[in-house]
Amino acid sequence: MSIDRRKFLKIAGLSGIGMGLSAADSLIKGKAHASEESSLPESGVRLALVIDVGKIRTDEDYKRITDACHSIHNVPNIPNTKHEVKWIWTDTYEHTFPDQTNEFIPTEMKEKPFLLLCNHCAKPPCVRVCPTKATFKRPDGIVTQDPHRCIGCRFCMAACPYGSRSFNWVDPRKYLDMNKVNPDYPTRTMGVVEKCTLCVERIARGLEPACVEASNGAMVFGNLADPNSKVRKILSTHYTLIRKPAVGTQPSVFYVIGGGENAG
Amino acid sequence: MYNGSKIIIGLIIFLAIATFPLYSNFGKSAVMPKPSIDTPVINQLDRKECVESAEYMKKEHMKVLDQWRDEVVREGKRDVITVGGRVFEKSLQNGCMQCHSNKSKFCDECHSYAGVKPYCWDCHFFKEEGQR
């Protein structure tokens, strides 16, 4: 059966309209679905951290917390900031909360360093973009990674709005004292991306993350999905901030603002 | 045949190069590796048992490690394996190497014999024999 030009154009036009309609339909549905979705997972566990910024005061406090994490995970201390690897670190108020544009906040807040780490987002963009599924979200909400599968494409680094991921540009072992490393935890190798894993290996043994343990009560760890958990109690009674709420990733790290004996 | 002599000479040179690995090793026998389980931890054991039989582990240890890796890292299944009352962690560094602390004799010898270069040791490490 032959088909003439006129018929072909008619059919092509109709199919085009049909495809457009179905795409528009799925877009509308997709949007509606996203807005109704709860950030609490079906597993009933969403592990989270609350950081009381007022309770971390001295340089030693910050150092104790970051050292606790970096020493047990064999994170190298690379002086070149272009090559550095960081799981937990500090930055200024402006960089931590760029959406908070109030210039009249207390000077103490403005000048304070803030502890930063992976936010273990409820909607992690790094997981969405990873082509090998090397980075993935566990049912308990922890965004972790499988360095065995990482191909070093660094899409996750581009996707993360918090700069929480580090790429190993150089062999990390060159910057580690191999006689002092933690023999129970591997190092990483050149060409893979890494970040805070919320101490999955410690949580599996029933321990709290290393930073929480070293924080002397300034950081609290718990299950957001449980209304009676310690974290939920702090969140319901104190004013807290999350980083960059506008990007919609729904972080699981909350900052208690206001100082004093708030958290814990 | 045009240029017959040149073609034949060329063929002979090609064959000589292509078969070089065969005749250069002819008559020589490579020494079969004998992986050693002579380590302080293993020597103290009454029953020298691993998670599977030695035969199975010789053939399939890489599959076992691969399976453990996926279970622990991806599925969070960190439950231990108990064999004959002894507990094994599903871990290269914290499991295997606790007993087989002689990496050069136990791992490297066979791997170099077979021409296999596993990249496990790029990240995982062990304390040198005797330091543990």
Coordinates of N, CA and C in Angstrom, one line a residue, chain A residues 79-254:
Chain A
P79 N 47.6 19.9 52.0 CA 47.7 21.4 52.2 C 47.1 22.2 51.0
N80 N 47.3 21.7 49.8 CA 46.9 22.3 48.6 C 45.3 22.3 48.6
T81 N 44.7 23.5 48.7 CA 43.2 23.6 48.8 C 42.5 23.0 47.5
K82 N 43.2 23.1 46.4 CA 42.6 22.5 45.2 C 42.5 21.0 45.2
H83 N 43.3 20.4 46.0 CA 43.4 18.9 46.1 C 42.8 18.4 47.4
E84 N 42.4 19.3 48.3 CA 42.0 18.8 49.6 C 40.8 17.9 49.6
V85 N 40.8 17.0 50.6 CA 39.7 16.0 50.8 C 39.1 16.4 52.2
K86 N 37.8 16.6 52.2 CA 37.2 16.9 53.5 C 35.9 16.2 53.7
W87 N 35.7 15.7 54.9 CA 34.4 15.1 55.2 C 33.6 16.0 56.1
I88 N 34.3 16.7 57.0 CA 33.7 17.6 57.9 C 34.6 18.8 58.1
W89 N 34.1 20.0 57.9 CA 35.0 21.2 57.9 C 34.2 22.4 58.4
T90 N 34.8 23.6 58.4 CA 34.1 24.8 58.9 C 34.2 25.8 57.8
D91 N 33.1 26.7 57.8 CA 33.1 27.8 56.9 C 32.4 29.0 57.6
T92 N 32.3 30.1 56.9 CA 31.7 31.3 57.5 C 30.2 31.3 57.5
Y93 N 29.6 32.2 58.2 CA 28.1 32.3 58.2 C 27.6 32.5 56.8
E94 N 28.2 33.5 56.1 CA 27.7 33.8 54.7 C 27.7 32.6 53.8
H95 N 28.8 31.8 53.9 CA 28.9 30.7 53.0 C 28.0 29.5 53.5
T96 N 27.7 29.4 54.8 CA 26.9 28.4 55.3 C 25.4 28.6 55.0
F97 N 25.0 29.9 55.2 CA 23.6 30.2 55.0 C 23.5 31.4 54.1
P98 N 23.8 31.2 52.8 CA 23.7 32.3 51.9 C 22.3 32.9 51.7
D99 N 21.3 32.1 52.0 CA 19.9 32.6 51.9 C 19.5 33.6 53.0
Q100 N 20.3 33.6 54.1 CA 19.9 34.4 55.2 C 20.6 35.8 55.0
T101 N 19.8 36.7 54.5 CA 20.3 38.0 54.0 C 20.3 39.1 55.1
N102 N 19.8 38.8 56.3 CA 19.7 39.8 57.3 C 21.1 40.2 57.8
E103 N 21.4 41.5 57.5 CA 22.7 42.0 57.9 C 22.9 42.3 59.3
F104 N 21.8 42.3 60.1 CA 21.8 42.8 61.5 C 21.8 41.7 62.5
I105 N 22.2 40.5 62.1 CA 22.3 39.4 63.1 C 23.4 39.7 64.0
P106 N 23.4 39.0 65.2 CA 24.4 39.3 66.2 C 25.8 39.0 65.6
T107 N 26.8 39.9 66.0 CA 28.1 39.8 65.5 C 28.7 38.4 65.8
E108 N 28.4 37.9 67.0 CA 28.9 36.6 67.3 C 28.6 35.5 66.3
M109 N 27.3 35.6 65.8 CA 26.9 34.6 64.8 C 27.6 34.8 63.5
K110 N 27.8 36.1 63.1 CA 28.4 36.5 61.8 C 29.8 36.0 61.8
E111 N 30.5 36.1 62.9 CA 31.9 35.8 62.9 C 32.2 34.3 63.2
K112 N 31.2 33.6 63.5 CA 31.4 32.2 64.0 C 31.7 31.3 62.9
P113 N 32.6 30.3 63.0 CA 32.7 29.3 62.0 C 31.6 28.2 62.2
F114 N 31.1 27.7 61.1 CA 30.0 26.7 61.2 C 30.5 25.3 60.7
L115 N 30.1 24.3 61.4 CA 30.6 23.0 61.0 C 29.7 22.5 59.8
L116 N 30.4 22.1 58.8 CA 29.7 21.6 57.6 C 30.1 20.2 57.3
L117 N 29.1 19.4 56.8 CA 29.4 18.0 56.4 C 28.3 17.7 55.4
C118 N 28.3 16.5 54.9 CA 27.3 16.0 54.0 C 26.0 16.1 54.6
N119 N 25.0 16.7 53.9 CA 23.7 16.9 54.5 C 22.8 15.7 54.5
H120 N 23.2 14.6 53.8 CA 22.4 13.4 53.7 C 20.9 13.8 53.4
C121 N 20.8 14.5 52.2 CA 19.5 15.1 51.8 C 18.5 14.0 51.6
A122 N 17.2 14.4 51.9 CA 16.1 13.5 51.5 C 16.0 13.3 50.0
K123 N 16.3 14.4 49.3 CA 16.3 14.3 47.8 C 17.7 14.6 47.3
P124 N 18.6 13.7 47.4 CA 20.0 14.0 47.1 C 20.3 14.1 45.6
P125 N 20.7 15.3 45.1 CA 21.0 15.4 43.7 C 22.2 14.6 43.2
C126 N 23.1 14.3 44.2 CA 24.3 13.5 43.8 C 23.9 12.1 43.4
V127 N 22.9 11.6 44.1 CA 22.4 10.2 43.8 C 21.7 10.2 42.4
R128 N 21.0 11.3 42.1 CA 20.2 11.3 40.9 C 21.2 11.3 39.7
V129 N 22.3 12.0 39.8 CA 23.2 12.2 38.6 C 24.3 11.1 38.5
C130 N 24.5 10.3 39.5 CA 25.6 9.3 39.5 C 25.3 8.3 38.4
P131 N 26.1 8.2 37.4 CA 25.8 7.2 36.3 C 26.0 5.8 36.6
T132 N 26.8 5.5 37.7 CA 27.1 4.1 38.0 C 26.4 3.7 39.3
K133 N 25.6 4.5 39.9 CA 25.0 4.3 41.2 C 26.0 4.0 42.3
A134 N 27.2 4.6 42.1 CA 28.2 4.5 43.1 C 27.7 5.2 44.4
T135 N 27.0 6.3 44.2 CA 26.5 7.0 45.4 C 25.0 6.7 45.4
F136 N 24.5 6.4 46.6 CA 23.1 5.9 46.7 C 22.6 6.3 48.1
K137 N 21.3 6.2 48.2 CA 20.6 6.5 49.4 C 20.2 5.2 50.1
R138 N 20.5 5.0 51.3 CA 20.1 3.8 52.0 C 18.7 4.0 52.5
P139 N 18.0 2.9 52.9 CA 16.6 3.0 53.4 C 16.6 3.9 54.6
D140 N 17.7 4.0 55.4 CA 17.6 4.8 56.6 C 18.0 6.3 56.3
G141 N 18.0 6.6 55.1 CA 18.2 8.0 54.7 C 19.7 8.5 54.6
I142 N 20.6 7.6 54.9 CA 22.0 8.0 54.8 C 22.4 7.9 53.3
V143 N 23.0 9.0 52.8 CA 23.5 9.0 51.4 C 24.9 8.6 51.5
T144 N 25.2 7.4 51.0 CA 26.5 6.9 51.1 C 27.1 6.5 49.7
Q145 N 28.2 5.9 49.7 CA 28.9 5.7 48.4 C 29.6 4.4 48.4
D146 N 29.8 3.9 47.2 CA 30.5 2.6 47.0 C 31.7 3.0 46.2
P147 N 32.9 3.2 46.8 CA 34.0 3.6 46.1 C 34.5 2.6 45.0
H148 N 34.1 1.4 45.2 CA 34.4 0.3 44.2 C 33.8 0.7 42.8
R149 N 32.7 1.3 42.9 CA 32.0 1.6 41.6 C 32.2 3.0 41.0
C150 N 32.9 3.8 41.8 CA 33.1 5.2 41.4 C 34.0 5.3 40.2
I151 N 33.6 6.0 39.2 CA 34.5 6.1 38.0 C 35.1 7.5 37.9
G152 N 34.9 8.3 39.0 CA 35.5 9.6 39.0 C 35.0 10.6 38.0
C153 N 33.8 10.5 37.6 CA 33.3 11.4 36.6 C 33.0 12.8 37.3
R154 N 32.8 12.8 38.6 CA 32.5 14.0 39.4 C 31.2 14.7 39.0
F155 N 30.3 14.0 38.5 CA 28.9 14.6 38.3 C 28.3 15.0 39.6
C156 N 28.6 14.1 40.6 CA 28.0 14.3 42.0 C 28.6 15.6 42.6
M157 N 29.8 15.9 42.3 CA 30.4 17.1 42.8 C 29.7 18.3 42.2
A158 N 29.4 18.2 40.9 CA 28.8 19.3 40.2 C 27.3 19.5 40.7
A159 N 26.7 18.3 41.1 CA 25.3 18.4 41.5 C 25.1 18.8 42.9
C160 N 26.1 18.5 43.8 CA 25.9 18.8 45.2 C 26.0 20.4 45.5
P161 N 24.9 20.9 46.0 CA 24.9 22.4 46.2 C 25.7 22.8 47.5
Y162 N 26.2 21.8 48.2 CA 26.9 22.1 49.5 C 28.4 21.9 49.4
G163 N 28.9 21.5 48.3 CA 30.4 21.2 48.2 C 30.8 20.2 49.1
S164 N 30.0 19.2 49.3 CA 30.3 18.2 50.3 C 31.1 17.0 49.8
R165 N 31.5 17.1 48.6 CA 32.2 15.9 48.0 C 33.6 16.3 47.6
S166 N 34.5 15.4 47.8 CA 35.9 15.7 47.4 C 36.4 14.7 46.4
F167 N 37.2 15.1 45.5 CA 37.8 14.2 44.5 C 39.3 14.0 44.9
N168 N 39.7 12.7 44.8 CA 41.1 12.4 45.1 C 41.9 12.7 43.8
W169 N 42.5 13.9 43.8 CA 43.3 14.2 42.6 C 44.7 13.6 42.7
V170 N 45.1 13.3 43.9 CA 46.4 12.7 44.2 C 46.2 11.5 45.1
D171 N 47.2 10.6 45.1 CA 47.2 9.4 46.0 C 47.1 9.9 47.4
P172 N 45.9 9.6 48.1 CA 45.8 10.1 49.5 C 46.8 9.5 50.4
R173 N 47.4 8.4 50.1 CA 48.3 7.7 51.0 C 49.6 8.5 51.1
K174 N 49.9 9.4 50.1 CA 51.1 10.2 50.2 C 51.0 11.2 51.4
Y175 N 49.7 11.5 51.7 CA 49.5 12.5 52.8 C 49.0 11.9 54.1
L176 N 49.2 10.6 54.2 CA 48.8 9.9 55.4 C 50.0 9.2 56.0
D177 N 50.1 9.2 57.3 CA 51.2 8.5 57.9 C 50.7 7.1 58.1
M178 N 51.2 6.2 57.2 CA 50.7 4.8 57.1 C 50.9 4.0 58.4
N179 N 51.8 4.6 59.3 CA 51.9 3.9 60.6 C 50.9 4.3 61.6
K180 N 50.2 5.4 61.3 CA 49.2 5.9 62.3 C 47.8 5.8 61.8
V181 N 47.6 5.3 60.6 CA 46.2 5.2 60.0 C 45.4 4.2 60.8
N182 N 44.1 4.3 60.7 CA 43.2 3.4 61.4 C 43.2 2.1 60.6
P183 N 43.8 1.0 61.1 CA 43.9 -0.2 60.3 C 42.6 -0.9 60.0
D184 N 41.5 -0.5 60.6 CA 40.2 -1.1 60.4 C 39.4 -0.5 59.3
Y185 N 39.9 0.6 58.8 CA 39.2 1.3 57.7 C 40.1 1.5 56.5
P186 N 39.6 1.3 55.3 CA 40.4 1.5 54.1 C 40.8 2.9 53.9
T187 N 41.8 3.2 53.1 CA 42.0 4.5 52.5 C 41.2 4.6 51.2
R188 N 41.4 5.7 50.5 CA 40.8 5.7 49.2 C 42.0 5.8 48.2
T189 N 41.6 5.7 46.9 CA 42.7 5.8 45.9 C 42.4 7.0 45.0
M190 N 43.4 7.3 44.2 CA 43.3 8.4 43.3 C 42.2 8.1 42.3
G191 N 41.4 9.2 42.0 CA 40.4 9.0 40.9 C 39.0 8.7 41.4
V192 N 38.8 8.7 42.7 CA 37.4 8.4 43.2 C 37.0 9.6 44.1
V193 N 35.7 9.8 44.1 CA 35.1 10.8 44.9 C 34.7 10.3 46.3
E194 N 34.8 11.1 47.3 CA 34.4 10.6 48.7 C 33.8 11.7 49.4
K195 N 33.1 11.3 50.5 CA 32.4 12.3 51.4 C 32.1 11.6 52.7
C196 N 31.5 12.4 53.6 CA 31.0 11.9 54.9 C 29.9 10.8 54.6
T197 N 30.0 9.7 55.3 CA 29.1 8.6 55.2 C 28.2 8.5 56.4
L198 N 28.2 9.5 57.3 CA 27.5 9.5 58.6 C 27.9 8.2 59.4
C199 N 29.2 7.8 59.2 CA 29.7 6.7 59.9 C 28.9 5.4 59.8
V200 N 28.5 5.0 58.6 CA 27.7 3.8 58.5 C 28.3 2.6 59.2
E201 N 29.6 2.6 59.2 CA 30.3 1.4 59.8 C 30.1 1.4 61.3
R202 N 30.0 2.6 61.9 CA 29.8 2.7 63.4 C 28.4 2.5 63.7
I203 N 27.5 3.1 62.9 CA 26.0 2.9 63.1 C 25.7 1.4 63.1
A204 N 26.3 0.6 62.2 CA 26.1 -0.8 62.1 C 26.4 -1.5 63.4
R205 N 27.4 -0.9 64.2 CA 27.8 -1.5 65.4 C 27.0 -0.9 66.6
G206 N 26.0 -0.1 66.3 CA 25.2 0.5 67.4 C 25.9 1.7 68.0
L207 N 26.9 2.3 67.3 CA 27.5 3.5 67.9 C 27.0 4.7 67.2
E208 N 27.2 5.9 67.8 CA 26.9 7.1 67.1 C 28.0 7.6 66.2
P209 N 27.7 8.5 65.3 CA 28.8 9.0 64.4 C 29.9 9.6 65.2
A210 N 31.1 9.5 64.7 CA 32.3 9.9 65.5 C 32.2 11.4 65.9
C211 N 31.7 12.2 65.0 CA 31.6 13.7 65.3 C 30.7 13.9 66.4
V212 N 29.6 13.2 66.5 CA 28.6 13.3 67.6 C 29.2 12.9 68.9
E213 N 30.0 11.8 68.9 CA 30.6 11.3 70.1 C 31.6 12.3 70.6
A214 N 32.4 13.0 69.7 CA 33.4 13.9 70.1 C 32.9 15.3 70.4
S215 N 31.6 15.5 70.1 CA 31.1 16.9 70.3 C 30.7 17.3 71.7
N216 N 30.7 16.4 72.6 CA 30.3 16.6 74.0 C 28.9 17.2 74.1
G217 N 28.0 16.6 73.3 CA 26.6 17.0 73.4 C 26.2 18.2 72.5
A218 N 27.1 18.8 71.8 CA 26.8 19.9 70.8 C 26.1 19.3 69.6
M219 N 26.3 18.1 69.3 CA 25.6 17.5 68.1 C 24.8 16.3 68.6
V220 N 23.6 16.2 68.0 CA 22.7 15.1 68.4 C 22.3 14.4 67.2
F221 N 22.2 13.0 67.4 CA 22.0 12.1 66.2 C 20.7 11.4 66.5
G222 N 19.9 11.2 65.5 CA 18.7 10.4 65.8 C 17.8 10.2 64.6
N223 N 16.6 9.6 64.8 CA 15.7 9.3 63.7 C 14.6 10.4 63.6
L224 N 14.6 11.1 62.5 CA 13.7 12.1 62.2 C 12.2 11.6 62.1
A225 N 12.1 10.3 61.6 CA 10.8 9.8 61.4 C 10.1 9.4 62.7
D226 N 10.8 9.4 63.8 CA 10.2 9.0 65.0 C 9.9 10.3 65.8
P227 N 8.6 10.6 66.0 CA 8.2 11.8 66.7 C 8.7 11.9 68.1
N228 N 9.1 10.8 68.7 CA 9.6 10.9 70.1 C 11.1 10.9 70.2
S229 N 11.7 11.0 69.1 CA 13.2 11.0 69.1 C 13.7 12.3 69.6
K230 N 15.0 12.2 70.1 CA 15.7 13.4 70.6 C 15.8 14.5 69.6
V231 N 16.1 14.1 68.4 CA 16.2 15.2 67.3 C 14.9 15.9 67.1
R232 N 13.8 15.1 67.0 CA 12.5 15.7 66.7 C 12.1 16.6 67.9
K233 N 12.5 16.2 69.1 CA 12.1 17.1 70.3 C 12.8 18.4 70.2
I234 N 14.1 18.4 69.8 CA 14.9 19.6 69.7 C 14.3 20.5 68.6
L235 N 14.0 19.8 67.4 CA 13.5 20.6 66.3 C 12.2 21.2 66.5
S236 N 11.3 20.5 67.4 CA 10.0 21.1 67.6 C 10.0 22.2 68.7
T237 N 11.1 22.3 69.4 CA 11.2 23.3 70.5 C 12.2 24.5 70.2
H238 N 13.0 24.3 69.2 CA 14.0 25.3 68.9 C 13.9 25.8 67.5
Y239 N 14.4 27.0 67.3 CA 14.5 27.6 65.9 C 15.8 27.0 65.3
T240 N 15.5 26.4 64.1 CA 16.7 25.7 63.5 C 16.7 26.2 62.0
L241 N 17.9 26.1 61.5 CA 18.1 26.4 60.0 C 18.7 25.2 59.3
I242 N 18.3 25.1 58.1 CA 18.9 24.1 57.2 C 19.7 24.9 56.1
R243 N 20.6 24.3 55.5 CA 21.4 25.0 54.5 C 20.6 25.0 53.1
K244 N 20.6 26.2 52.5 CA 20.1 26.4 51.2 C 18.7 25.7 51.0
P245 N 17.7 26.1 51.8 CA 16.4 25.4 51.6 C 15.8 25.6 50.2
A246 N 16.2 26.7 49.5 CA 15.6 27.0 48.2 C 15.9 25.9 47.2
V247 N 17.0 25.2 47.3 CA 17.3 24.2 46.3 C 16.5 22.9 46.4
G248 N 15.8 22.8 47.5 CA 14.8 21.7 47.6 C 15.4 20.3 47.9
T249 N 16.6 20.3 48.4 CA 17.2 18.9 48.6 C 16.8 18.3 50.0
Q250 N 16.2 19.1 50.9 CA 15.8 18.7 52.2 C 16.9 18.0 53.0
P251 N 17.8 18.8 53.5 CA 19.0 18.3 54.2 C 18.5 17.6 55.5
S252 N 19.3 16.7 56.0 CA 19.0 16.1 57.3 C 20.0 16.6 58.4
V253 N 20.7 17.7 58.1 CA 21.5 18.3 59.1 C 20.9 19.6 59.5
F254 N 20.6 19.8 60.8 CA 19.9 21.0 61.2 C 20.8 21.8 62.2

